[in-house]
Short mmCIF file of C-alpha atoms in Angstrom, two decimals:
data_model
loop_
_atom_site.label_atom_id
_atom_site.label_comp_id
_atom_site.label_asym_id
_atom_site.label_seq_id
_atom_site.Cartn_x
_atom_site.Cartn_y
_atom_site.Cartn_z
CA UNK P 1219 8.31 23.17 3.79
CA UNK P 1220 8.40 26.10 5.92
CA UNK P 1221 4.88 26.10 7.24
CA UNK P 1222 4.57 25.84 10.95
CA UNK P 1223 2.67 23.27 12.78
CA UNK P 1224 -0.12 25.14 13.38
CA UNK P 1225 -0.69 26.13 9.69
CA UNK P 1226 0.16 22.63 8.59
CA UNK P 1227 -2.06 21.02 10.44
CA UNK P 1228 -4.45 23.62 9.35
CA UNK P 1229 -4.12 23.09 5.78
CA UNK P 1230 -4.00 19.16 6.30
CA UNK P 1231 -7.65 19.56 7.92
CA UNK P 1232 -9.25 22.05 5.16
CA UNK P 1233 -10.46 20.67 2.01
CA UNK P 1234 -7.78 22.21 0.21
CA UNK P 1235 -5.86 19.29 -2.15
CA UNK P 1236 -2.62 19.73 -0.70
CA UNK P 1237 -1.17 18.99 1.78
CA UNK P 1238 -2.81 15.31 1.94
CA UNK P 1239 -1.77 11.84 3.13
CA UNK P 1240 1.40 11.75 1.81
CA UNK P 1241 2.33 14.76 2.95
CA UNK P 1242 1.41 13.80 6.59
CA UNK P 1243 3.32 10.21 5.99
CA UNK P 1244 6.37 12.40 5.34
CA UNK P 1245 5.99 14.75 8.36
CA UNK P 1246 5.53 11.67 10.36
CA UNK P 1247 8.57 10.13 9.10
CA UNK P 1248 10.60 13.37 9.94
CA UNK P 1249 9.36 13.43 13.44
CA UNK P 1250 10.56 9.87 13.28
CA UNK P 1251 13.83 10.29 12.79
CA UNK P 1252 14.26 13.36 14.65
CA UNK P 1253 13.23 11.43 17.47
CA UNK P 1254 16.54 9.00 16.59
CA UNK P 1255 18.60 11.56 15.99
CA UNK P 1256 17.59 13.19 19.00
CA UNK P 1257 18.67 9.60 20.92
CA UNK P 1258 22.76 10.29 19.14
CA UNK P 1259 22.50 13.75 20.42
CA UNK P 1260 21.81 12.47 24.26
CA UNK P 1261 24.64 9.84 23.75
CA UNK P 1262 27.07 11.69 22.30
CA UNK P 1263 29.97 13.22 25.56
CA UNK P 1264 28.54 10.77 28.05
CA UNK P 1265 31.66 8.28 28.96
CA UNK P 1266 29.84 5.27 29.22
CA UNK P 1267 29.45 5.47 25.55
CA UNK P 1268 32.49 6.26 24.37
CA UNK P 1269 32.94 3.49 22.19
CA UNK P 1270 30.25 4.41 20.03
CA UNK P 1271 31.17 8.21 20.01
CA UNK P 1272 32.01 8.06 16.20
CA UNK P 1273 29.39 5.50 15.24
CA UNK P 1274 26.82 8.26 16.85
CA UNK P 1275 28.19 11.02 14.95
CA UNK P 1276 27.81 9.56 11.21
CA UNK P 1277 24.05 7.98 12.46
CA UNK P 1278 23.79 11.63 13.29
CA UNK P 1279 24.70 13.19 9.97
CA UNK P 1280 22.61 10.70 7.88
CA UNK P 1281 19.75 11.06 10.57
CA UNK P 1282 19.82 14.92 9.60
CA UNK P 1283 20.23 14.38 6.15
CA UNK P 1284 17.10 12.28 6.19
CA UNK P 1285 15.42 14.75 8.31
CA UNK P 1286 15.50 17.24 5.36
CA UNK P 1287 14.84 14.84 2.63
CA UNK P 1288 11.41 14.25 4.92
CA UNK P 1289 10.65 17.83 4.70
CA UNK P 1290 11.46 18.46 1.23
CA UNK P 1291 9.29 15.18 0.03
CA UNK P 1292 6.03 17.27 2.11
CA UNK P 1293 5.98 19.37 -0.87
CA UNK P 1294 7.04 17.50 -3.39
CA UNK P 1295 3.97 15.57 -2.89
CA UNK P 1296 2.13 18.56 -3.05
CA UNK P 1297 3.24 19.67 -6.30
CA UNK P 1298 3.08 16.34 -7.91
CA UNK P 1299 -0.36 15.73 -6.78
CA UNK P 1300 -1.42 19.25 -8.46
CA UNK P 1301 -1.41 18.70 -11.95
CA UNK P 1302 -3.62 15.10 -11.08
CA UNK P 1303 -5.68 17.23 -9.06
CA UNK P 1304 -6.85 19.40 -12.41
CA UNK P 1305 -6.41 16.22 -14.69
CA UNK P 1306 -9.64 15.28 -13.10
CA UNK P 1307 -11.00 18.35 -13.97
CA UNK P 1308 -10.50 17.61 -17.86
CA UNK P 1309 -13.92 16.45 -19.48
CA UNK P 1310 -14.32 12.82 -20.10
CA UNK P 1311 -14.55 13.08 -23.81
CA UNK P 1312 -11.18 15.25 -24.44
CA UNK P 1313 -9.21 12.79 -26.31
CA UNK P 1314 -6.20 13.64 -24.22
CA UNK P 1315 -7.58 13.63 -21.02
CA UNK P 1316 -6.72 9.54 -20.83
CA UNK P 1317 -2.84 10.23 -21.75
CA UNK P 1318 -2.71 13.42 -19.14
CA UNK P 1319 -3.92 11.28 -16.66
CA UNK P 1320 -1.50 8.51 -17.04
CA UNK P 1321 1.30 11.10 -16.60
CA UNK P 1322 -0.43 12.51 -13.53
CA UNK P 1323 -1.22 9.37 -12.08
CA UNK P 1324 2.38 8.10 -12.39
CA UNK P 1325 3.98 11.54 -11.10
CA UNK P 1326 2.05 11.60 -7.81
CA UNK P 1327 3.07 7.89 -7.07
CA UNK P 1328 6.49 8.89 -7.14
CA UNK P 1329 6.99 11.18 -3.82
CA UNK P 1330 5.16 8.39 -1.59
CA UNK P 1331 7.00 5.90 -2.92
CA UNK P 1332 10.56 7.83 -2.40
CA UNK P 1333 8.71 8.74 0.93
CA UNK P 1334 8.85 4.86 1.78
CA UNK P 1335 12.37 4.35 0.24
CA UNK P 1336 14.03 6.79 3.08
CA UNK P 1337 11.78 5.75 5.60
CA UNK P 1338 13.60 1.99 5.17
CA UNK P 1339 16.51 4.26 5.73
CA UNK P 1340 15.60 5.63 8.33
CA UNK P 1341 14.69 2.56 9.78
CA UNK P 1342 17.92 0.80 9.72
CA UNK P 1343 19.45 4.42 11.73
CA UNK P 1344 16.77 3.90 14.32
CA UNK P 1345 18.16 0.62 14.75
CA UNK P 1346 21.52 1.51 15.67
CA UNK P 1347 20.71 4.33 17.44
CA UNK P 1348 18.25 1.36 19.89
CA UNK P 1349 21.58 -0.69 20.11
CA UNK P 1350 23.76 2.07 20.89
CA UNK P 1351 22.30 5.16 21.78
CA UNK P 1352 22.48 6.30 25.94
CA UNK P 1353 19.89 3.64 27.09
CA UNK P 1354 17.87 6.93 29.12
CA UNK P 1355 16.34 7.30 25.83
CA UNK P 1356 15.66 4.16 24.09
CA UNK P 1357 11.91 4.94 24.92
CA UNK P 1358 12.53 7.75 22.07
CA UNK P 1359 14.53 5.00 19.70
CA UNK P 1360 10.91 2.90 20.31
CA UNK P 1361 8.78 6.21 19.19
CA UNK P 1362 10.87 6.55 16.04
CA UNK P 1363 10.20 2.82 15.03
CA UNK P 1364 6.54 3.36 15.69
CA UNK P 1365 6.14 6.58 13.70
CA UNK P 1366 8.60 5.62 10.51
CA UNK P 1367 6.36 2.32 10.58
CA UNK P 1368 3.01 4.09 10.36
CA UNK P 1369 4.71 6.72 7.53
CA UNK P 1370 5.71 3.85 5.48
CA UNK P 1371 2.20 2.36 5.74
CA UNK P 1372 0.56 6.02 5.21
CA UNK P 1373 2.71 6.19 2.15
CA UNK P 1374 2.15 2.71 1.09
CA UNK P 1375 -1.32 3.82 0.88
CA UNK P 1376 -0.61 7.07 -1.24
CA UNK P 1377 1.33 4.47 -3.40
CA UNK P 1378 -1.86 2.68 -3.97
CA UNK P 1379 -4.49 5.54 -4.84
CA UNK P 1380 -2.61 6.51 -7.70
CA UNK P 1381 -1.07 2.77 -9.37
CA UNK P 1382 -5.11 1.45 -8.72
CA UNK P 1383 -5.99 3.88 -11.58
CA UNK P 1384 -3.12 3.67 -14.11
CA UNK P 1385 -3.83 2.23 -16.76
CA UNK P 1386 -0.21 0.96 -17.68
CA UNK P 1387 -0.83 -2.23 -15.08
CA UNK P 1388 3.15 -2.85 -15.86
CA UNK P 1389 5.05 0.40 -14.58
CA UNK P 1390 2.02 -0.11 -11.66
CA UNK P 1391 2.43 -3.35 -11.12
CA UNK P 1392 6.05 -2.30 -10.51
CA UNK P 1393 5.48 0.47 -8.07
CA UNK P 1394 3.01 -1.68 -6.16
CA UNK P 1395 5.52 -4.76 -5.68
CA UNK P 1396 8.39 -1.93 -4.80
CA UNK P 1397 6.16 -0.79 -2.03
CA UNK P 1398 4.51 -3.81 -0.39
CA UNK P 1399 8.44 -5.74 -0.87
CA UNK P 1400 9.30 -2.46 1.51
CA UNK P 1401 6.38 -2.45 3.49
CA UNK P 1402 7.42 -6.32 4.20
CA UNK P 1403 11.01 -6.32 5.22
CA UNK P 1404 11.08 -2.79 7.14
CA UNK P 1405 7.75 -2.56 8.71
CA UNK P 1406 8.68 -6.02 9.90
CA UNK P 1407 12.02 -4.35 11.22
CA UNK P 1408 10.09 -0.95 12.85
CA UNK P 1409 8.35 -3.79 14.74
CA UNK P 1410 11.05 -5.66 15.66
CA UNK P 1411 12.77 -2.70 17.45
CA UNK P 1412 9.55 -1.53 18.87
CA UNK P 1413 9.28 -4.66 20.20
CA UNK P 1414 12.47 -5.15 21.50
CA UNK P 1415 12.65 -1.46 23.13
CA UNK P 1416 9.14 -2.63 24.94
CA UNK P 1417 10.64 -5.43 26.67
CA UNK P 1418 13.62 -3.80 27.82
CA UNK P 1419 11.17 -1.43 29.17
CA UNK P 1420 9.05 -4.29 31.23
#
């Protein structure tokens, strides 16, 4: 994803098919944990923390790694949603249109659903970096639960579009109990640290 903002945002707004909701989940998700990250990088030389120097560093590397994975899930979204995005095109009466749908249909659930899968993840970092990052910044350990909450949702949602019209109710019966089991126990931890940050802010 090398677009800037500007363009992005651009393209998000147009009625172009790409970049769409999950794209914008995933975007979200990588501010989200550059917001963590950037929460190690204020900790990290200050004495008072020295304890968790090391712990900082690795929450660091994964929080980077993540970072990247966000960015590289913006357009693989994009190009799974592409070939569903001409599927519709095919006439109703093609006798393959039903079986190319399927296929598209199933591909395009795919990047939200590994969009949710890091953002539990990313989650858990965000939670270490609350409980042991330089507490000048926990406001920004707060933000991050907030935003990879509302990318799992956004994905959660991108989940949904495509496993509502598959007609194999098993493999989306599957995807659907993946997502709302993640949904459950992470969204339920993004608020939990959000929480938590807000009342050490009262």
């Amino acid at each position: 994803m090398e677009k800037n903002v500007d363009s992005f945002l651009a393209a998000l707004a147009s009625k172009a098919p790409t970049p769409g909701g999950g794209g914008a989940a995933a975007l979200c998700a990588a501010a989200g944990i550059a917001l963590g990250n950037m929460v190690g990088n204020l900790t990290l030389g200050k004495k008072k923390y020295a304890e968790a120097e090391e712990d900082i560093k690795a929450l660091n590397a994964k929080a980077e790694k993540l970072r990247a994975d966000f960015l590289a899930l913006i357009d693989a979204d994009a190009a799974a949603f592409e070939p569903l995005s001409r599927a519709y095109g095919i006439p109703k009466d093609d006798p393959a249109r039903a079986e190319i749908m399927e296929a598209a249909l199933t591909r395009a659930a795919g990047p939200p659903l590994e969009i949710m899968r890091r953002c539990a993840e990313a989650i858990g970092l965000v939670r270490e970096y609350a409980a042991k990052g330089s507490a000048l910044a926990v406001s920004d350990a707060g933000c991050a639960a907030a935003l990879l909450r509302a990318a799992m949702e956004a994905a959660a949602l991108n989940v949904r579009i495509n496993t509502k019209s598959m007609a194999g109710r098993e493999a989306a019966g599957r995807m659907n109990a993946e997502a709302d089991a993640l949904l459950g126990k992470y969204g339920a931890l993004a608020e939990e640290i959000y929480n938590n940050v807000s009342g050490r802010l009262s």
